[in-house]
PDB file of C-alpha atoms in Angstrom:
ATOM      1  CA  MET M 212      54.844  82.789  82.235  1.00 43.00           C
ATOM      2  CA  ASP M 213      58.186  82.337  80.578  1.00 43.00           C
ATOM      3  CA  PRO M 214      59.477  78.770  81.175  1.00 42.00           C
ATOM      4  CA  ASP M 215      63.000  79.800  80.225  1.00 42.00           C
ATOM      5  CA  LEU M 216      63.273  82.088  83.245  1.00 43.00           C
ATOM      6  CA  PRO M 217      63.826  80.210  86.514  1.00 45.00           C
ATOM      7  CA  GLY M 218      62.733  81.016  90.057  1.00 49.00           C
ATOM      8  CA  PRO M 219      61.362  84.461  90.869  1.00 48.00           C
ATOM      9  CA  LEU M 220      61.940  85.662  87.313  1.00 44.00           C
ATOM     10  CA  LEU M 221      58.809  83.688  86.338  1.00 43.00           C
ATOM     11  CA  ARG M 222      56.810  86.528  87.871  1.00 52.00           C
ATOM     12  CA  ARG M 223      56.272  89.850  86.111  1.00 54.00           C
ATOM     13  CA  ARG M 224      58.086  91.719  88.888  1.00 55.00           C
ATOM     14  CA  GLY M 225      61.135  89.480  88.446  1.00 51.00           C
ATOM     15  CA  ARG M 226      61.305  90.142  84.715  1.00 52.00           C
ATOM     16  CA  ASP M 227      60.939  93.891  85.267  1.00 54.00           C
ATOM     17  CA  HIS M 228      63.785  93.778  87.787  1.00 49.00           C
ATOM     18  CA  LEU M 229      65.963  91.976  85.235  1.00 44.00           C
ATOM     19  CA  ARG M 230      65.197  94.574  82.583  1.00 52.00           C
ATOM     20  CA  ARG M 231      66.036  97.415  84.971  1.00 52.00           C
ATOM     21  CA  GLY M 232      69.319  95.720  85.799  1.00 47.00           C
ATOM     22  CA  VAL M 233      70.247  95.435  82.115  1.00 52.00           C
ATOM     23  CA  THR M 234      69.250  99.078  81.571  1.00 57.00           C
ATOM     24  CA  ILE M 235      71.605 100.162  84.362  1.00 63.00           C
ATOM     25  CA  VAL M 236      74.549  97.942  83.407  1.00 88.00           C
ATOM     26  CA  ARG M 237      74.576  98.665  79.661  1.00 91.00           C
ATOM     27  CA  PRO M 238      75.447 102.398  79.971  1.00 92.00           C
ATOM     28  CA  GLN M 239      78.200 101.568  82.467  1.00 92.00           C
ATOM     29  CA  ILE M 240      79.763  99.068  80.078  1.00 95.00           C
ATOM     30  CA  GLN M 241      79.485 101.499  77.161  1.00 96.00           C
ATOM     31  CA  ALA M 242      81.103 104.329  79.125  1.00 95.00           C
ATOM     32  CA  THR M 243      83.924 102.059  80.286  1.00 96.00           C
ATOM     33  CA  LEU M 244      84.640 100.761  76.781  1.00 97.00           C
ATOM     34  CA  LEU M 245      84.729 104.297  75.423  1.00 97.00           C
ATOM     35  CA  THR M 246      87.238 105.399  78.065  1.00 97.00           C
ATOM     36  CA  VAL M 247      89.348 102.321  77.311  1.00 98.00           C
ATOM     37  CA  THR M 248      89.324 103.443  73.671  1.00 98.00           C
ATOM     38  CA  ALA M 249      90.452 106.942  74.638  1.00 97.00           C
ATOM     39  CA  GLY M 250      93.210 105.540  76.859  1.00 97.00           C
ATOM     40  CA  ILE M 251      94.546 103.385  74.026  1.00 97.00           C
ATOM     41  CA  ALA M 252      94.393 106.302  71.589  1.00 96.00           C
ATOM     42  CA  ASP M 253      96.259 108.611  73.965  1.00 97.00           C
ATOM     43  CA  ALA M 254      98.958 106.039  74.748  1.00 97.00           C
ATOM     44  CA  VAL M 255      99.523 105.073  71.117  1.00 95.00           C
ATOM     45  CA  GLY M 256      99.459 108.701  70.007  1.00 93.00           C
ATOM     46  CA  TYR M 257     101.862 109.889  72.685  1.00 95.00           C
ATOM     47  CA  ILE M 258     104.382 107.093  72.151  1.00 95.00           C
ATOM     48  CA  THR M 259     104.359 106.848  68.360  1.00 92.00           C
ATOM     49  CA  MET M 260     103.268 110.306  67.205  1.00 91.00           C
ATOM     50  CA  GLY M 261     105.808 112.608  68.783  1.00 90.00           C
ATOM     51  CA  GLY M 262     104.538 112.965  72.339  1.00 94.00           C
ATOM     52  CA  VAL M 263     101.132 114.335  71.340  1.00 96.00           C
ATOM     53  CA  PHE M 264      97.855 113.210  72.930  1.00 96.00           C
ATOM     54  CA  ALA M 265      94.924 112.226  70.742  1.00 96.00           C
ATOM     55  CA  ALA M 266      92.143 112.586  73.339  1.00 96.00           C
ATOM     56  CA  ASN M 267      93.670 114.515  76.242  1.00 95.00           C
ATOM     57  CA  MET M 268      93.416 118.088  74.967  1.00 96.00           C
ATOM     58  CA  THR M 269      94.271 119.434  78.422  1.00 95.00           C
ATOM     59  CA  GLY M 270      97.647 117.724  78.203  1.00 95.00           C
ATOM     60  CA  ASN M 271      98.250 119.085  74.706  1.00 97.00           C
ATOM     61  CA  THR M 272      97.365 122.597  75.868  1.00 97.00           C
ATOM     62  CA  VAL M 273      99.835 122.430  78.766  1.00 97.00           C
ATOM     63  CA  LEU M 274     102.603 120.976  76.576  1.00 97.00           C
ATOM     64  CA  ALA M 275     101.971 123.668  73.954  1.00 97.00           C
ATOM     65  CA  GLY M 276     102.230 126.347  76.629  1.00 98.00           C
ATOM     66  CA  ILE M 277     105.518 124.936  77.906  1.00 98.00           C
ATOM     67  CA  ALA M 278     106.888 124.799  74.359  1.00 97.00           C
ATOM     68  CA  LEU M 279     105.885 128.421  73.743  1.00 98.00           C
ATOM     69  CA  ALA M 280     107.532 129.511  76.986  1.00 98.00           C
ATOM     70  CA  GLU M 281     110.751 127.777  75.955  1.00 98.00           C
ATOM     71  CA  GLY M 282     110.696 129.193  72.426  1.00 97.00           C
ATOM     72  CA  ARG M 283     110.022 125.837  70.738  1.00 96.00           C
ATOM     73  CA  TYR M 284     107.388 127.182  68.396  1.00 97.00           C
ATOM     74  CA  PRO M 285     107.203 124.243  65.954  1.00 95.00           C
ATOM     75  CA  ASP M 286     106.731 121.898  68.908  1.00 96.00           C
ATOM     76  CA  ALA M 287     103.983 124.162  70.241  1.00 97.00           C
ATOM     77  CA  GLY M 288     102.273 123.989  66.864  1.00 96.00           C
ATOM     78  CA  ARG M 289     102.363 120.176  66.924  1.00 95.00           C
ATOM     79  CA  HIS M 290     100.505 120.184  70.223  1.00 97.00           C
ATOM     80  CA  LEU M 291      97.993 122.864  69.215  1.00 97.00           C
ATOM     81  CA  ALA M 292      97.033 121.354  65.851  1.00 97.00           C
ATOM     82  CA  PRO M 293      95.249 118.332  67.410  1.00 97.00           C
ATOM     83  CA  LEU M 294      92.995 120.737  69.318  1.00 97.00           C
ATOM     84  CA  VAL M 295      91.698 122.048  65.993  1.00 97.00           C
ATOM     85  CA  ALA M 296      91.149 118.512  64.666  1.00 98.00           C
ATOM     86  CA  PHE M 297      89.394 117.507  67.907  1.00 98.00           C
ATOM     87  CA  PHE M 298      87.187 120.598  67.722  1.00 98.00           C
ATOM     88  CA  ILE M 299      86.151 119.847  64.143  1.00 98.00           C
ATOM     89  CA  GLY M 300      85.395 116.229  65.042  1.00 98.00           C
ATOM     90  CA  ALA M 301      83.206 117.327  67.951  1.00 98.00           C
ATOM     91  CA  MET M 302      81.345 119.765  65.709  1.00 98.00           C
ATOM     92  CA  LEU M 303      80.742 117.046  63.115  1.00 98.00           C
ATOM     93  CA  ALA M 304      79.380 114.692  65.786  1.00 98.00           C
ATOM     94  CA  ARG M 305      77.000 117.428  66.920  1.00 97.00           C
ATOM     95  CA  LEU M 306      75.863 117.969  63.334  1.00 98.00           C
ATOM     96  CA  LEU M 307      75.250 114.250  62.841  1.00 97.00           C
ATOM     97  CA  LEU M 308      73.211 114.166  66.046  1.00 97.00           C
ATOM     98  CA  ARG M 309      71.083 117.052  64.815  1.00 96.00           C
ATOM     99  CA  LEU M 310      70.469 115.363  61.465  1.00 97.00           C
ATOM    100  CA  TRP M 311      69.770 111.798  62.607  1.00 95.00           C
ATOM    101  CA  HIS M 312      69.452 111.889  66.423  1.00 93.00           C
ATOM    102  CA  ARG M 313      71.424 108.652  66.662  1.00 95.00           C
ATOM    103  CA  PRO M 314      74.598 108.871  68.782  1.00 95.00           C
ATOM    104  CA  MET M 315      75.879 105.586  67.398  1.00 96.00           C
ATOM    105  CA  ILE M 316      76.376 107.101  63.919  1.00 97.00           C
ATOM    106  CA  PRO M 317      79.358 109.239  65.049  1.00 98.00           C
ATOM    107  CA  ILE M 318      80.679 106.254  67.023  1.00 98.00           C
ATOM    108  CA  LEU M 319      80.532 104.037  63.921  1.00 97.00           C
ATOM    109  CA  LEU M 320      82.311 106.729  61.927  1.00 98.00           C
ATOM    110  CA  GLU M 321      84.954 106.923  64.647  1.00 98.00           C
ATOM    111  CA  ALA M 322      85.399 103.147  64.542  1.00 98.00           C
ATOM    112  CA  ALA M 323      85.811 103.197  60.758  1.00 97.00           C
ATOM    113  CA  ILE M 324      88.405 105.987  60.922  1.00 97.00           C
ATOM    114  CA  ILE M 325      90.458 104.387  63.686  1.00 97.00           C
ATOM    115  CA  GLY M 326      90.268 100.950  62.094  1.00 95.00           C
ATOM    116  CA  ALA M 327      91.433 102.299  58.729  1.00 96.00           C
ATOM    117  CA  MET M 328      94.394 104.185  60.180  1.00 93.00           C
ATOM    118  CA  GLY M 329      96.488 101.046  60.512  1.00 85.00           C
ATOM    119  CA  PHE M 330      96.280 100.460  56.783  1.00 89.00           C
ATOM    120  CA  LEU M 331      96.849 104.014  55.538  1.00 89.00           C
ATOM    121  CA  PRO M 332     100.315 105.444  54.802  1.00 90.00           C
ATOM    122  CA  LEU M 333     100.050 108.335  57.265  1.00 90.00           C
ATOM    123  CA  VAL M 334     103.032 110.191  58.674  1.00 90.00           C
ATOM    124  CA  ASN M 335     103.026 110.914  62.415  1.00 88.00           C
ATOM    125  CA  GLU M 336     101.800 114.502  62.067  1.00 88.00           C
ATOM    126  CA  SER M 337      98.836 113.485  59.936  1.00 94.00           C
ATOM    127  CA  ALA M 338      98.052 110.380  61.975  1.00 95.00           C
ATOM    128  CA  VAL M 339      97.683 112.240  65.258  1.00 95.00           C
ATOM    129  CA  LEU M 340      95.371 114.778  63.624  1.00 96.00           C
ATOM    130  CA  VAL M 341      93.140 112.025  62.259  1.00 97.00           C
ATOM    131  CA  LEU M 342      93.092 110.286  65.629  1.00 97.00           C
ATOM    132  CA  ALA M 343      92.284 113.547  67.444  1.00 97.00           C
ATOM    133  CA  PHE M 344      89.456 114.137  64.979  1.00 98.00           C
ATOM    134  CA  ALA M 345      88.072 110.683  65.812  1.00 98.00           C
ATOM    135  CA  MET M 346      88.313 111.413  69.537  1.00 98.00           C
ATOM    136  CA  GLY M 347      86.378 114.631  68.970  1.00 98.00           C
ATOM    137  CA  LEU M 348      83.604 112.565  67.411  1.00 98.00           C
ATOM    138  CA  GLN M 349      83.508 110.384  70.508  1.00 98.00           C
ATOM    139  CA  ALA M 350      83.554 113.312  72.913  1.00 96.00           C
ATOM    140  CA  SER M 351      80.318 114.784  71.545  1.00 97.00           C
ATOM    141  CA  ALA M 352      78.557 111.634  70.348  1.00 96.00           C
ATOM    142  CA  ILE M 353      77.556 110.340  73.784  1.00 94.00           C
ATOM    143  CA  THR M 354      77.759 112.631  76.788  1.00 91.00           C
ATOM    144  CA  GLN M 355      75.233 110.920  79.071  1.00 89.00           C
ATOM    145  CA  PHE M 356      75.052 107.345  80.298  1.00 89.00           C
ATOM    146  CA  GLY M 357      71.922 106.291  82.115  1.00 82.00           C
ATOM    147  CA  GLY M 358      70.953 109.947  82.510  1.00 81.00           C
ATOM    148  CA  VAL M 359      74.321 110.909  84.010  1.00 82.00           C
ATOM    149  CA  SER M 360      76.798 113.230  82.291  1.00 84.00           C
ATOM    150  CA  VAL M 361      80.222 111.583  82.014  1.00 88.00           C
ATOM    151  CA  SER M 362      83.148 112.432  79.760  1.00 91.00           C
ATOM    152  CA  THR M 363      84.839 109.504  78.019  1.00 95.00           C
ATOM    153  CA  VAL M 364      87.903 111.375  76.756  1.00 94.00           C
ATOM    154  CA  VAL M 365      89.117 113.127  79.900  1.00 88.00           C
ATOM    155  CA  VAL M 366      89.335 111.882  83.489  1.00 88.00           C
ATOM    156  CA  THR M 367      90.260 114.934  85.571  1.00 87.00           C
ATOM    157  CA  SER M 368      86.643 116.005  86.052  1.00 83.00           C
ATOM    158  CA  THR M 369      85.636 112.353  86.405  1.00 84.00           C
ATOM    159  CA  LEU M 370      88.058 111.935  89.305  1.00 85.00           C
ATOM    160  CA  ALA M 371      86.622 115.009  91.006  1.00 86.00           C
ATOM    161  CA  ARG M 372      83.050 113.749  90.547  1.00 82.00           C
ATOM    162  CA  THR M 373      84.116 110.354  91.908  1.00 82.00           C
ATOM    163  CA  ALA M 374      85.333 112.060  95.066  1.00 85.00           C
ATOM    164  CA  ASP M 375      82.009 113.941  95.320  1.00 83.00           C
ATOM    165  CA  ALA M 376      79.982 110.755  94.850  1.00 81.00           C
ATOM    166  CA  ALA M 377      82.110 108.790  97.303  1.00 82.00           C
ATOM    167  CA  LEU M 378      81.641 111.379 100.046  1.00 83.00           C
ATOM    168  CA  ASP M 379      77.897 111.634  99.366  1.00 80.00           C
ATOM    169  CA  HIS M 380      77.661 107.848  99.603  1.00 79.00           C
ATOM    170  CA  LEU M 381      79.580 107.697 102.888  1.00 84.00           C
ATOM    171  CA  TRP M 382      77.993 110.824 104.366  1.00 84.00           C
ATOM    172  CA  PRO M 383      74.738 111.804 102.611  1.00 80.00           C
ATOM    173  CA  ALA M 384      74.062 115.542 102.400  1.00 73.00           C
ATOM    174  CA  GLU M 385      71.104 116.855 104.371  1.00 73.00           C
ATOM    175  CA  GLY M 386      68.145 118.620 102.818  1.00 64.00           C
ATOM    176  CA  GLY M 387      69.357 118.338  99.227  1.00 59.00           C
ATOM    177  CA  LYS M 388      71.695 121.310  99.610  1.00 60.00           C
ATOM    178  CA  LEU M 389      74.098 119.928  97.002  1.00 59.00           C
ATOM    179  CA  PRO M 390      73.302 118.496  93.547  1.00 63.00           C
ATOM    180  CA  VAL M 391      73.333 114.720  93.292  1.00 60.00           C
ATOM    181  CA  VAL M 392      76.204 113.322  91.192  1.00 62.00           C
ATOM    182  CA  ALA M 393      76.600 109.978  89.478  1.00 62.00           C
ATOM    183  CA  THR M 394      77.173 106.774  91.384  1.00 73.00           C
ATOM    184  CA  PRO M 395      80.782 106.125  92.390  1.00 77.00           C
ATOM    185  CA  ARG M 396      80.710 102.840  90.446  1.00 83.00           C
ATOM    186  CA  LEU M 397      80.095 104.481  87.066  1.00 86.00           C
ATOM    187  CA  LEU M 398      82.673 107.200  87.634  1.00 86.00           C
ATOM    188  CA  LEU M 399      85.273 104.783  88.973  1.00 87.00           C
ATOM    189  CA  MET M 400      84.716 102.409  86.055  1.00 92.00           C
ATOM    190  CA  THR M 401      85.375 105.179  83.540  1.00 93.00           C
ATOM    191  CA  TRP M 402      88.576 106.257  85.304  1.00 92.00           C
ATOM    192  CA  VAL M 403      89.812 102.660  85.528  1.00 94.00           C
ATOM    193  CA  GLY M 404      88.842 102.174  81.882  1.00 96.00           C
ATOM    194  CA  TYR M 405      91.078 105.058  80.832  1.00 97.00           C
ATOM    195  CA  LEU M 406      93.970 103.651  82.873  1.00 96.00           C
ATOM    196  CA  VAL M 407      93.469 100.145  81.485  1.00 97.00           C
ATOM    197  CA  GLY M 408      93.312 101.562  77.972  1.00 97.00           C
ATOM    198  CA  ALA M 409      96.592 103.421  78.425  1.00 97.00           C
ATOM    199  CA  VAL M 410      98.286 100.267  79.726  1.00 98.00           C
ATOM    200  CA  ALA M 411      96.837  98.217  76.867  1.00 97.00           C
ATOM    201  CA  GLY M 412      97.923 100.819  74.338  1.00 96.00           C
ATOM    202  CA  GLY M 413     101.475 100.852  75.619  1.00 96.00           C
ATOM    203  CA  LEU M 414     101.700  97.054  75.663  1.00 97.00           C
ATOM    204  CA  SER M 415     100.068  96.592  72.267  1.00 95.00           C
ATOM    205  CA  LEU M 416     102.815  98.577  70.566  1.00 93.00           C
ATOM    206  CA  HIS M 417     105.194  95.738  71.396  1.00 92.00           C
ATOM    207  CA  MET M 418     102.770  92.936  70.610  1.00 93.00           C
ATOM    208  CA  VAL M 419     100.722  93.734  67.495  1.00 91.00           C
ATOM    209  CA  ALA M 420     101.375  95.447  64.187  1.00 88.00           C
ATOM    210  CA  TRP M 421      98.156  97.503  64.243  1.00 90.00           C
ATOM    211  CA  PRO M 422      97.441  98.591  67.838  1.00 93.00           C
ATOM    212  CA  LEU M 423      94.510 100.771  66.819  1.00 94.00           C
ATOM    213  CA  ILE M 424      92.474  97.814  65.614  1.00 95.00           C
ATOM    214  CA  ALA M 425      91.542  96.996  69.227  1.00 95.00           C
ATOM    215  CA  PRO M 426      89.830 100.347  69.949  1.00 97.00           C
ATOM    216  CA  ALA M 427      87.970 100.104  66.645  1.00 97.00           C
ATOM    217  CA  VAL M 428      86.606  96.718  67.734  1.00 97.00           C
ATOM    218  CA  LEU M 429      85.638  98.128  71.149  1.00 97.00           C
ATOM    219  CA  LEU M 430      83.683 100.908  69.448  1.00 98.00           C
ATOM    220  CA  VAL M 431      81.745  98.381  67.377  1.00 97.00           C
ATOM    221  CA  ILE M 432      80.902  96.529  70.592  1.00 97.00           C
ATOM    222  CA  VAL M 433      79.617  99.796  72.100  1.00 97.00           C
ATOM    223  CA  VAL M 434      77.305 100.200  69.109  1.00 96.00           C
ATOM    224  CA  LEU M 435      76.038  96.633  69.374  1.00 96.00           C
ATOM    225  CA  LEU M 436      75.257  96.803  73.096  1.00 91.00           C
TER     226      LEU M 436
END
């Protein structure tokens, strides 16, 4: 018996229950911290880098299409270029996973890149490309949390899956006719994380000199969990 564990945790079943609880909570915290990171990156990128998103490639695609329709071709190019950087970052993360099978290696690389950006003399056009590259690393580094597929750089699909999970929780489907989705808690936490990150990113621009240091620290915490 473990004297440091009180009450029912003295029994083997109690310790196993504690371990299962930690196993469930850790992926939820990691997913939430990653979406907070993406929210900060998008807010900082959009406000300081010419209205371009670093993680939200859907938004960049729509803005590029609007610019093309209005004949603002240079502006369209500014919104399309991050898609290329994001794509390359995602490919690199996939390559690193194939070589070492450790998803935290791309996350550590992402943390190093984002942390260094505050100290490098980058112009806006270059900065948003570097940040989009880092977000591409994140997008492909970890795609499942506790066996559930969740995106940490986009929330549109997450919101739809949250609605699915909420309805299934309130009114369970009969006979397994529909695939089971993630728990509403995990999905809701990732959506809230993105929102909180965007708020924090917007506020940090008025409070600290290097707003991207915070997401770099969050990424290190994700690795350490």
